Structure formats: C-alpha cells, structure tokens
Tab-separated table of N, CA, C and O in Angstrom:
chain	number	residue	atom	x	y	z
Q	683	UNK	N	0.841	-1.179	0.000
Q	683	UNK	CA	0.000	0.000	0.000
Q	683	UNK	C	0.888	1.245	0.000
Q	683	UNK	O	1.745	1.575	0.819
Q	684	UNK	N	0.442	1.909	-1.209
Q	684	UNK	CA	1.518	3.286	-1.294
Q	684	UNK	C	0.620	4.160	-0.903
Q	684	UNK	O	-0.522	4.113	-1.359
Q	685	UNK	N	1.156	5.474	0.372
Q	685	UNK	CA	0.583	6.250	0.461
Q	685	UNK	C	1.318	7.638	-0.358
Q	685	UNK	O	2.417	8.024	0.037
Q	686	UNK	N	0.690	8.271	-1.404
Q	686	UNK	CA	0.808	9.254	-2.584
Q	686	UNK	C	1.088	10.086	-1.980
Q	686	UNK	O	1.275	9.882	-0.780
Q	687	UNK	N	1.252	11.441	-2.537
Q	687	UNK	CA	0.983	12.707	-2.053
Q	687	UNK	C	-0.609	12.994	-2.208
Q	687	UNK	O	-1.469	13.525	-1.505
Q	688	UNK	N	-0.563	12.329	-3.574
Q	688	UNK	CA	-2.065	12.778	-4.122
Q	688	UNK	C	-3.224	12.184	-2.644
Q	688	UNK	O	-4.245	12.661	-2.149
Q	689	UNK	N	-2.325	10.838	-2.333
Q	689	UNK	CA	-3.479	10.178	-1.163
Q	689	UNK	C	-3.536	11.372	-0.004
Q	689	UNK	O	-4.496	11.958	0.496
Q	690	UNK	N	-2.622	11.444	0.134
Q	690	UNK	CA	-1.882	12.302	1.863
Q	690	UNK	C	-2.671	13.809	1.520
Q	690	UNK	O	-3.087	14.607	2.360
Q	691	UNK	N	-2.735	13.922	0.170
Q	691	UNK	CA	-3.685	15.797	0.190
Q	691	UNK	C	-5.077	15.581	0.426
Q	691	UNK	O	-5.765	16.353	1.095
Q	692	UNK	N	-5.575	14.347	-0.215
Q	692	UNK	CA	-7.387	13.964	0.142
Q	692	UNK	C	-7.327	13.734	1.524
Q	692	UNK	O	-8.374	14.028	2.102
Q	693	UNK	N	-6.279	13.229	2.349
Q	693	UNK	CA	-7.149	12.890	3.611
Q	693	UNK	C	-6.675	14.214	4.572
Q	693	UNK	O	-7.114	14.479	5.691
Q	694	UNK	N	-5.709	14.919	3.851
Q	694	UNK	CA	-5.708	16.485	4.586
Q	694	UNK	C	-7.120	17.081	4.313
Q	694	UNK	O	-7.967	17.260	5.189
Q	695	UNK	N	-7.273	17.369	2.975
Q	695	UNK	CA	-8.335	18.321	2.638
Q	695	UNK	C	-9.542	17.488	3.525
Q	695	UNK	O	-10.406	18.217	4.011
Q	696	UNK	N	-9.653	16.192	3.742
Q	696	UNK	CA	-11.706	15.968	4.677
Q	696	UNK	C	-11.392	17.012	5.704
Q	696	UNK	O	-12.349	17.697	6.064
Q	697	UNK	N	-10.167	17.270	6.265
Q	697	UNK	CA	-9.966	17.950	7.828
Q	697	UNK	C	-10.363	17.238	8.630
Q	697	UNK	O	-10.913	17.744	9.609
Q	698	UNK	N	-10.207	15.372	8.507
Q	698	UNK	CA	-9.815	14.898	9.883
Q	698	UNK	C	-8.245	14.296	9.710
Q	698	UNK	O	-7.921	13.441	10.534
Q	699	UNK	N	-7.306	14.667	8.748
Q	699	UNK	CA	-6.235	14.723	9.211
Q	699	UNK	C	-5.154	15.966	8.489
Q	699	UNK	O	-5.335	16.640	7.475
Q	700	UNK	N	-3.720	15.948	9.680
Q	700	UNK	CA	-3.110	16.616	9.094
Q	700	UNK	C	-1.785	15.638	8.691
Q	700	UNK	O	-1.204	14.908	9.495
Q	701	UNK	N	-1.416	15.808	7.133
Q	701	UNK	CA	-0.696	15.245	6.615
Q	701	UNK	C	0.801	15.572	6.928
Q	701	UNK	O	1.093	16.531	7.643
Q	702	UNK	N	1.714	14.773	6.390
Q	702	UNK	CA	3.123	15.864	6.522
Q	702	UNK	C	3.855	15.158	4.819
Q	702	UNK	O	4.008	13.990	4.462
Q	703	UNK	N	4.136	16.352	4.168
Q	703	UNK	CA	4.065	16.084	2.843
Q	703	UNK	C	5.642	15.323	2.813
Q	703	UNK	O	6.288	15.388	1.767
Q	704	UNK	N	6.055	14.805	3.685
Q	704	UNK	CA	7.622	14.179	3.175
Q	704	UNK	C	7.785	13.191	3.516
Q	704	UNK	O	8.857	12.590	3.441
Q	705	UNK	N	6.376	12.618	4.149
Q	705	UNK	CA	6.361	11.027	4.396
Q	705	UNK	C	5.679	10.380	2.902
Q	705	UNK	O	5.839	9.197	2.600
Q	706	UNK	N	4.746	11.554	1.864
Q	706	UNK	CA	4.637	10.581	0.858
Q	706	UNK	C	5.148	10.054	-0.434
Q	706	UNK	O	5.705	10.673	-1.340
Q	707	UNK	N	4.855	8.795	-0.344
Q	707	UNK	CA	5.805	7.801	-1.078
Q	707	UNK	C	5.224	7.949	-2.501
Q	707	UNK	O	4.090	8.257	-2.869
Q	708	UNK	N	6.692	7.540	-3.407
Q	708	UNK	CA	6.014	7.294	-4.855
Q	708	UNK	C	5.271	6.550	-5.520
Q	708	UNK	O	5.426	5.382	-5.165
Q	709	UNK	N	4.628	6.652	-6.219
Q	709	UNK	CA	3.551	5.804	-6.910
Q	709	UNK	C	3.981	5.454	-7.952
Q	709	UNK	O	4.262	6.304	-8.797
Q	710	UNK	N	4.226	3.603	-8.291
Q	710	UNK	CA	5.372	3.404	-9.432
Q	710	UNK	C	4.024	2.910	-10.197
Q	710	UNK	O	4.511	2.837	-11.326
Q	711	UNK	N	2.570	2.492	-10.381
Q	711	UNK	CA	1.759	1.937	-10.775
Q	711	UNK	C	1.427	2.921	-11.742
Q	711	UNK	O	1.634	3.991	-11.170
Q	712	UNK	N	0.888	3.223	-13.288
Q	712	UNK	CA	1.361	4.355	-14.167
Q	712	UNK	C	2.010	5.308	-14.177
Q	712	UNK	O	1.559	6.372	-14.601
Q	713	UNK	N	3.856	5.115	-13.481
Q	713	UNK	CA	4.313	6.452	-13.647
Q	713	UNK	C	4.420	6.202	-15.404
Q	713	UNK	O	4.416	5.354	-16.297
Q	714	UNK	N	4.491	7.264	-15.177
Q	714	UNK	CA	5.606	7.204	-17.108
Q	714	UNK	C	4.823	7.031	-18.035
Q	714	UNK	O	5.404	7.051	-19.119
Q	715	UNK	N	3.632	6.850	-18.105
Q	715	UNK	CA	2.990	6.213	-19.426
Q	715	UNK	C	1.821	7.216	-19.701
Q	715	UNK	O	0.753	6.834	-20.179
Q	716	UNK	N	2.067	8.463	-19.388
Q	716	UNK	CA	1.497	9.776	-20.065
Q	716	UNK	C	0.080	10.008	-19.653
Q	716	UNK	O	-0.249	9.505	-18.579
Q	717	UNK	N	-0.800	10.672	-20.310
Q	717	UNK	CA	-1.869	11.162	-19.301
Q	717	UNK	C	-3.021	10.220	-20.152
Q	717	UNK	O	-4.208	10.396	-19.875
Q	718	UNK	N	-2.678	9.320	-21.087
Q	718	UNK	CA	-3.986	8.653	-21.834
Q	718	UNK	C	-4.250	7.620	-21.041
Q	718	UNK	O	-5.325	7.021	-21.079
Q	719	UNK	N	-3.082	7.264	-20.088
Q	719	UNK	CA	-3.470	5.633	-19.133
Q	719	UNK	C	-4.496	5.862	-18.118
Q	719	UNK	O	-5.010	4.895	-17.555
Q	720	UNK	N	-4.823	7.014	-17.847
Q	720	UNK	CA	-6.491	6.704	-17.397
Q	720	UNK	C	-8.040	6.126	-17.833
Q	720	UNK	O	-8.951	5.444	-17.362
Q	721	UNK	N	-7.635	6.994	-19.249
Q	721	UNK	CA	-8.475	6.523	-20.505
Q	721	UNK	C	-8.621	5.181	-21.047
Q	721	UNK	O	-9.729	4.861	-21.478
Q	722	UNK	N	-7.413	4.137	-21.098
Q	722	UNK	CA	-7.338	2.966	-21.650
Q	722	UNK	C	-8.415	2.035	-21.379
Q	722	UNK	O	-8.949	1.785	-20.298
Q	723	UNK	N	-8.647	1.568	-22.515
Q	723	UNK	CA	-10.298	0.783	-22.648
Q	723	UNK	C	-10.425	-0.714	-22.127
Q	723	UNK	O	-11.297	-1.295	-21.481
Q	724	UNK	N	-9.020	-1.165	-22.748
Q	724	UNK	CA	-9.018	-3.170	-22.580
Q	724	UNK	C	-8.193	-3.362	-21.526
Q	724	UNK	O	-7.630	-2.353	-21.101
Q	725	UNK	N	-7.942	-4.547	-20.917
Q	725	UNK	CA	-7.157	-5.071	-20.106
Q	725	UNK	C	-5.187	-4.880	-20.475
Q	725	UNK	O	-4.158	-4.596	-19.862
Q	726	UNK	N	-5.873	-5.468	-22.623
Q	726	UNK	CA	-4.255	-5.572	-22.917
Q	726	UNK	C	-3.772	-4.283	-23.328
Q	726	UNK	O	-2.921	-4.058	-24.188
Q	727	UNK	N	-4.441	-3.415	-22.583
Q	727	UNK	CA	-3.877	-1.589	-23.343
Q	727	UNK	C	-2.706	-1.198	-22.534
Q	727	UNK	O	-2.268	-0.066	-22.737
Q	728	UNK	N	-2.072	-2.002	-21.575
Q	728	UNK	CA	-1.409	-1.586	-20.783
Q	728	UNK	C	-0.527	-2.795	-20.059
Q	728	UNK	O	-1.028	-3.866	-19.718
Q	729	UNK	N	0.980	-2.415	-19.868
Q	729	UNK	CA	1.683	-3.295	-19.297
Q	729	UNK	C	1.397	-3.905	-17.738
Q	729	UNK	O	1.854	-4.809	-17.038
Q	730	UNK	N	0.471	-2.965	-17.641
Q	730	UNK	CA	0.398	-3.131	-15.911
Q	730	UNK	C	-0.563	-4.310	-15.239
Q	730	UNK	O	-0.808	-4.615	-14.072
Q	731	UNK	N	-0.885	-4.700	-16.209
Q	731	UNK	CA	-2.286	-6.006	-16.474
Q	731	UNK	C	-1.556	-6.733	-16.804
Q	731	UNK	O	-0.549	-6.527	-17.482
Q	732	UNK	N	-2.221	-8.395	-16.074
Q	732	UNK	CA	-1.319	-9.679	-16.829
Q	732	UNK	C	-2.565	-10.701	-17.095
Q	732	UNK	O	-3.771	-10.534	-17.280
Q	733	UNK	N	-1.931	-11.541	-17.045
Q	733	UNK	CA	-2.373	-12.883	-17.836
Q	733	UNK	C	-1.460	-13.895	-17.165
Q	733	UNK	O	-0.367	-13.668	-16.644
Q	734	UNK	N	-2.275	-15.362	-17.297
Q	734	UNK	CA	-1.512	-16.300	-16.908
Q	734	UNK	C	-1.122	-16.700	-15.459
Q	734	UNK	O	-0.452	-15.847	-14.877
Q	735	UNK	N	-1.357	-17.624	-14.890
Q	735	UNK	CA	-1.029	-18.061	-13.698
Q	735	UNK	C	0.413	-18.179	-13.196
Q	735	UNK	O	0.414	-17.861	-12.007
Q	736	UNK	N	1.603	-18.496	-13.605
Q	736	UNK	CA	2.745	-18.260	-13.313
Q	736	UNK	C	3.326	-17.183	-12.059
Q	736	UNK	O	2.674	-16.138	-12.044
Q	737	UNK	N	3.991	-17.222	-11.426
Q	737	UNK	CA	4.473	-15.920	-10.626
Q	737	UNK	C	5.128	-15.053	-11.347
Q	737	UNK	O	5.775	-15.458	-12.313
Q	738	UNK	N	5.093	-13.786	-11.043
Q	738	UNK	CA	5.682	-12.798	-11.787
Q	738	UNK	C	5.556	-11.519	-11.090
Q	738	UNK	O	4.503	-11.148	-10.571
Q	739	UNK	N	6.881	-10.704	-11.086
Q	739	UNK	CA	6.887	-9.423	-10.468
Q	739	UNK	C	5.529	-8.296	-10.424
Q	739	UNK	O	4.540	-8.016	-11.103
Q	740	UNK	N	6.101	-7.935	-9.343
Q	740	UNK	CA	5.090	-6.956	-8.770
Q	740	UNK	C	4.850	-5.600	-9.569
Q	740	UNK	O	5.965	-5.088	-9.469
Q	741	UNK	N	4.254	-4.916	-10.131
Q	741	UNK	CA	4.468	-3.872	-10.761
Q	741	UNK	C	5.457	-2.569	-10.131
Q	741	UNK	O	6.069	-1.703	-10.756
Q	742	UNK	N	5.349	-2.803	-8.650
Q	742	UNK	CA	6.467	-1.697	-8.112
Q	742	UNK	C	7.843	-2.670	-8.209
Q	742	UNK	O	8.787	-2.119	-7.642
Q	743	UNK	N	8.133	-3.769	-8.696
Q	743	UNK	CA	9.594	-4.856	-8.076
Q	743	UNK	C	10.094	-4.690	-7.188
Q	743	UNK	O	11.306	-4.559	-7.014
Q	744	UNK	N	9.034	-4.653	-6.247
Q	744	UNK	CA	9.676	-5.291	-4.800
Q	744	UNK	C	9.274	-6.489	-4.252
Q	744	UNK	O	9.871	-6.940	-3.275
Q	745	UNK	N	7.991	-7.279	-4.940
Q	745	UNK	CA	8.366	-8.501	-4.688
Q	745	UNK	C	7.774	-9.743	-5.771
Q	745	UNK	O	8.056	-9.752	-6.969
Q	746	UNK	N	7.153	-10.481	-5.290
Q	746	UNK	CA	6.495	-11.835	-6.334
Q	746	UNK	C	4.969	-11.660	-6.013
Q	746	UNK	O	4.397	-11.348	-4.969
Q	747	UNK	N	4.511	-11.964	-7.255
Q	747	UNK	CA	3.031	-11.803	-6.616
Q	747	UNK	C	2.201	-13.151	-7.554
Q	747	UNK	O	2.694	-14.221	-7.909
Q	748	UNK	N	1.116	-12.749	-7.724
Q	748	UNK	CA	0.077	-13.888	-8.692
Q	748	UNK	C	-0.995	-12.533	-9.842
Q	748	UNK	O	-1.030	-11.303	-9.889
Q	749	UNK	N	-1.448	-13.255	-10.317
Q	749	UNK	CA	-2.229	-12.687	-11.246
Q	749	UNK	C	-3.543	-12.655	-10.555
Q	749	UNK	O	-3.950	-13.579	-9.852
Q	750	UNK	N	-4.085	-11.732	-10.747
Q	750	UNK	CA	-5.525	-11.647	-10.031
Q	750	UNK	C	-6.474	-10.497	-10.768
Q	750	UNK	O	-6.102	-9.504	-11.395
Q	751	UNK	N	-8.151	-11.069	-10.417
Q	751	UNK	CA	-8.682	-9.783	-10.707
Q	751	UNK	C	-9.173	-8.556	-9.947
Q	751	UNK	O	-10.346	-8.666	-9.591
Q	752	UNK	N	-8.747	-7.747	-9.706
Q	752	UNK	CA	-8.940	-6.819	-8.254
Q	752	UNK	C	-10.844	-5.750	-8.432
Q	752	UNK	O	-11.138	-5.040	-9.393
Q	753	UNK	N	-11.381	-5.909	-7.694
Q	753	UNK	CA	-12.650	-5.344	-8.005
Q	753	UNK	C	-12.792	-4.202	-8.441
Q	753	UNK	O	-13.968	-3.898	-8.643
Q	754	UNK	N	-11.738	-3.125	-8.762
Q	754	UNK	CA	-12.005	-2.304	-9.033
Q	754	UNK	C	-11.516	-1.887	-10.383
Q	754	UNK	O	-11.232	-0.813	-10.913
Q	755	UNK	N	-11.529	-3.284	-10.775
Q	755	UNK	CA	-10.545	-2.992	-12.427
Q	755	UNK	C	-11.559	-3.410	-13.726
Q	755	UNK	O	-11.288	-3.411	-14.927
Q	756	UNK	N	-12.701	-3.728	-13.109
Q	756	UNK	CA	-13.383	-3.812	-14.290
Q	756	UNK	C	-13.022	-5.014	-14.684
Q	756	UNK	O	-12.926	-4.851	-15.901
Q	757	UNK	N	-12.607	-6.737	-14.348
Q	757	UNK	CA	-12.095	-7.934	-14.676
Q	757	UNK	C	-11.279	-7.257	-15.323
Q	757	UNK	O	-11.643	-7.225	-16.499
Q	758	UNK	N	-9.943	-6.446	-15.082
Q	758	UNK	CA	-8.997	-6.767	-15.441
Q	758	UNK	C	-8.012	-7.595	-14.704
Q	758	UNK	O	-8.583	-8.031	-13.705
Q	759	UNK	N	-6.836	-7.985	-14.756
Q	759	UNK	CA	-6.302	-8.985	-13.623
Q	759	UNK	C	-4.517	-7.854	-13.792
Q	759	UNK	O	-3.862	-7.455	-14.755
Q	760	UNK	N	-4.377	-7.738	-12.281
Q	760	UNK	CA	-2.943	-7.221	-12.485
Q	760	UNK	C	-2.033	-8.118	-10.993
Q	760	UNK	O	-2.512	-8.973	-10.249
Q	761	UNK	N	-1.103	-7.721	-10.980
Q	761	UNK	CA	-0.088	-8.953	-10.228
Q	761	UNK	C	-0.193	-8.360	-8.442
Q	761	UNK	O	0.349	-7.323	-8.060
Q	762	UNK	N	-0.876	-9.139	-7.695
Q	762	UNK	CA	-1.161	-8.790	-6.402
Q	762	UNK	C	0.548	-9.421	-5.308
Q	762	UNK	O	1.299	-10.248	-5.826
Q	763	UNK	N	0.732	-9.070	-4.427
Q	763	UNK	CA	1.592	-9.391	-3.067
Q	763	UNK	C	1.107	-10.678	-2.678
Q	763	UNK	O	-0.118	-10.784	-2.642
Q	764	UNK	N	1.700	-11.548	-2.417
Q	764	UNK	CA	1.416	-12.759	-1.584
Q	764	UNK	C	1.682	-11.935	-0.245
Q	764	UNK	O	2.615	-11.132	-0.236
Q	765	UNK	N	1.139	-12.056	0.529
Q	765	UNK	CA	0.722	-12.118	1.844
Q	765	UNK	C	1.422	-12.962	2.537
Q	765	UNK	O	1.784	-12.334	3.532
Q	766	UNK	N	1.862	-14.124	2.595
Q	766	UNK	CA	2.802	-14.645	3.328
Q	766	UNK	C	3.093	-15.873	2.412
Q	766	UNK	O	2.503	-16.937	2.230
Q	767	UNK	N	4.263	-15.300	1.892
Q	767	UNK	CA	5.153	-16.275	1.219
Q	767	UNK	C	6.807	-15.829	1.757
Q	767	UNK	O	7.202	-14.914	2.479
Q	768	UNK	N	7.425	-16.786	1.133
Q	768	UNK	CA	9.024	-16.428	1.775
Q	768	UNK	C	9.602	-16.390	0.820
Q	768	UNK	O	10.810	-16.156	0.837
C-alpha cells in the first residue's frame, strides 16, 4: 500500500487529518505512461495487467506476486503481493 501525495492531500483536505508532505511515497503503478493511461479501454492496453497463472513481479519490483482480478478494475487482472510467502 503506497501512500501518494495525491493520497496524503485527500485525507488532509476531509480535515480529519493533518498530513506531513515528506512522508509521501512514490507511486510506481502508471508512472511514465502519459496522461492517456487513465483513458485505456481493454485489459491488454497496458503493461500493468497480466495474464496467466505463473508468478511474476510486482508492478512496483519489490516482490512476487500472482495474477488476479482486483474489483475495481473492471475484470482486469494485475499482479497482487502474496501475503505470506518467503
């Protein structure tokens, strides 16, 4: 769980908290891939979506994850954290 700046300014602005802008962390999940990757229509419009059961890096590479579909992707499937693996 990355907390943004963008996250750390929404939960300043409700005014039940006060943030401190140098604890937030970067967000590696669409850096770089320009302002149309909000827009993208299919699953395969984007590297950040997978396929296939195999293990395979995390989109930030920090660790191993699985392929999954997360509820808020519209059945797309992108590579989740194992939770307790070694």
């Amino acid at each position: 769980q990355v907390m943004s700046a963008l996250t750390l300014g929404l939960l300043e602005d409700s005014g039940w908290y006060e943030a401190v802008p140098s604890r937030a962390q970067t967000l590696m999940w669409g850096r770089n891939t320009g302002c149309d990757f909000p827009n993208q229509q299919t699953c395969s419009d984007a590297e950040y979506f997978c396929s296939g059961e195999e293990d395979q890096c995390t989109s930030d590479h920090t660790g191993i994850g699985y392929c999954s579909a997360g509820k808020f992707y519209d059945g797309c499937r992108t590579v989740r954290h194992y939770k307790n693996r070694v």
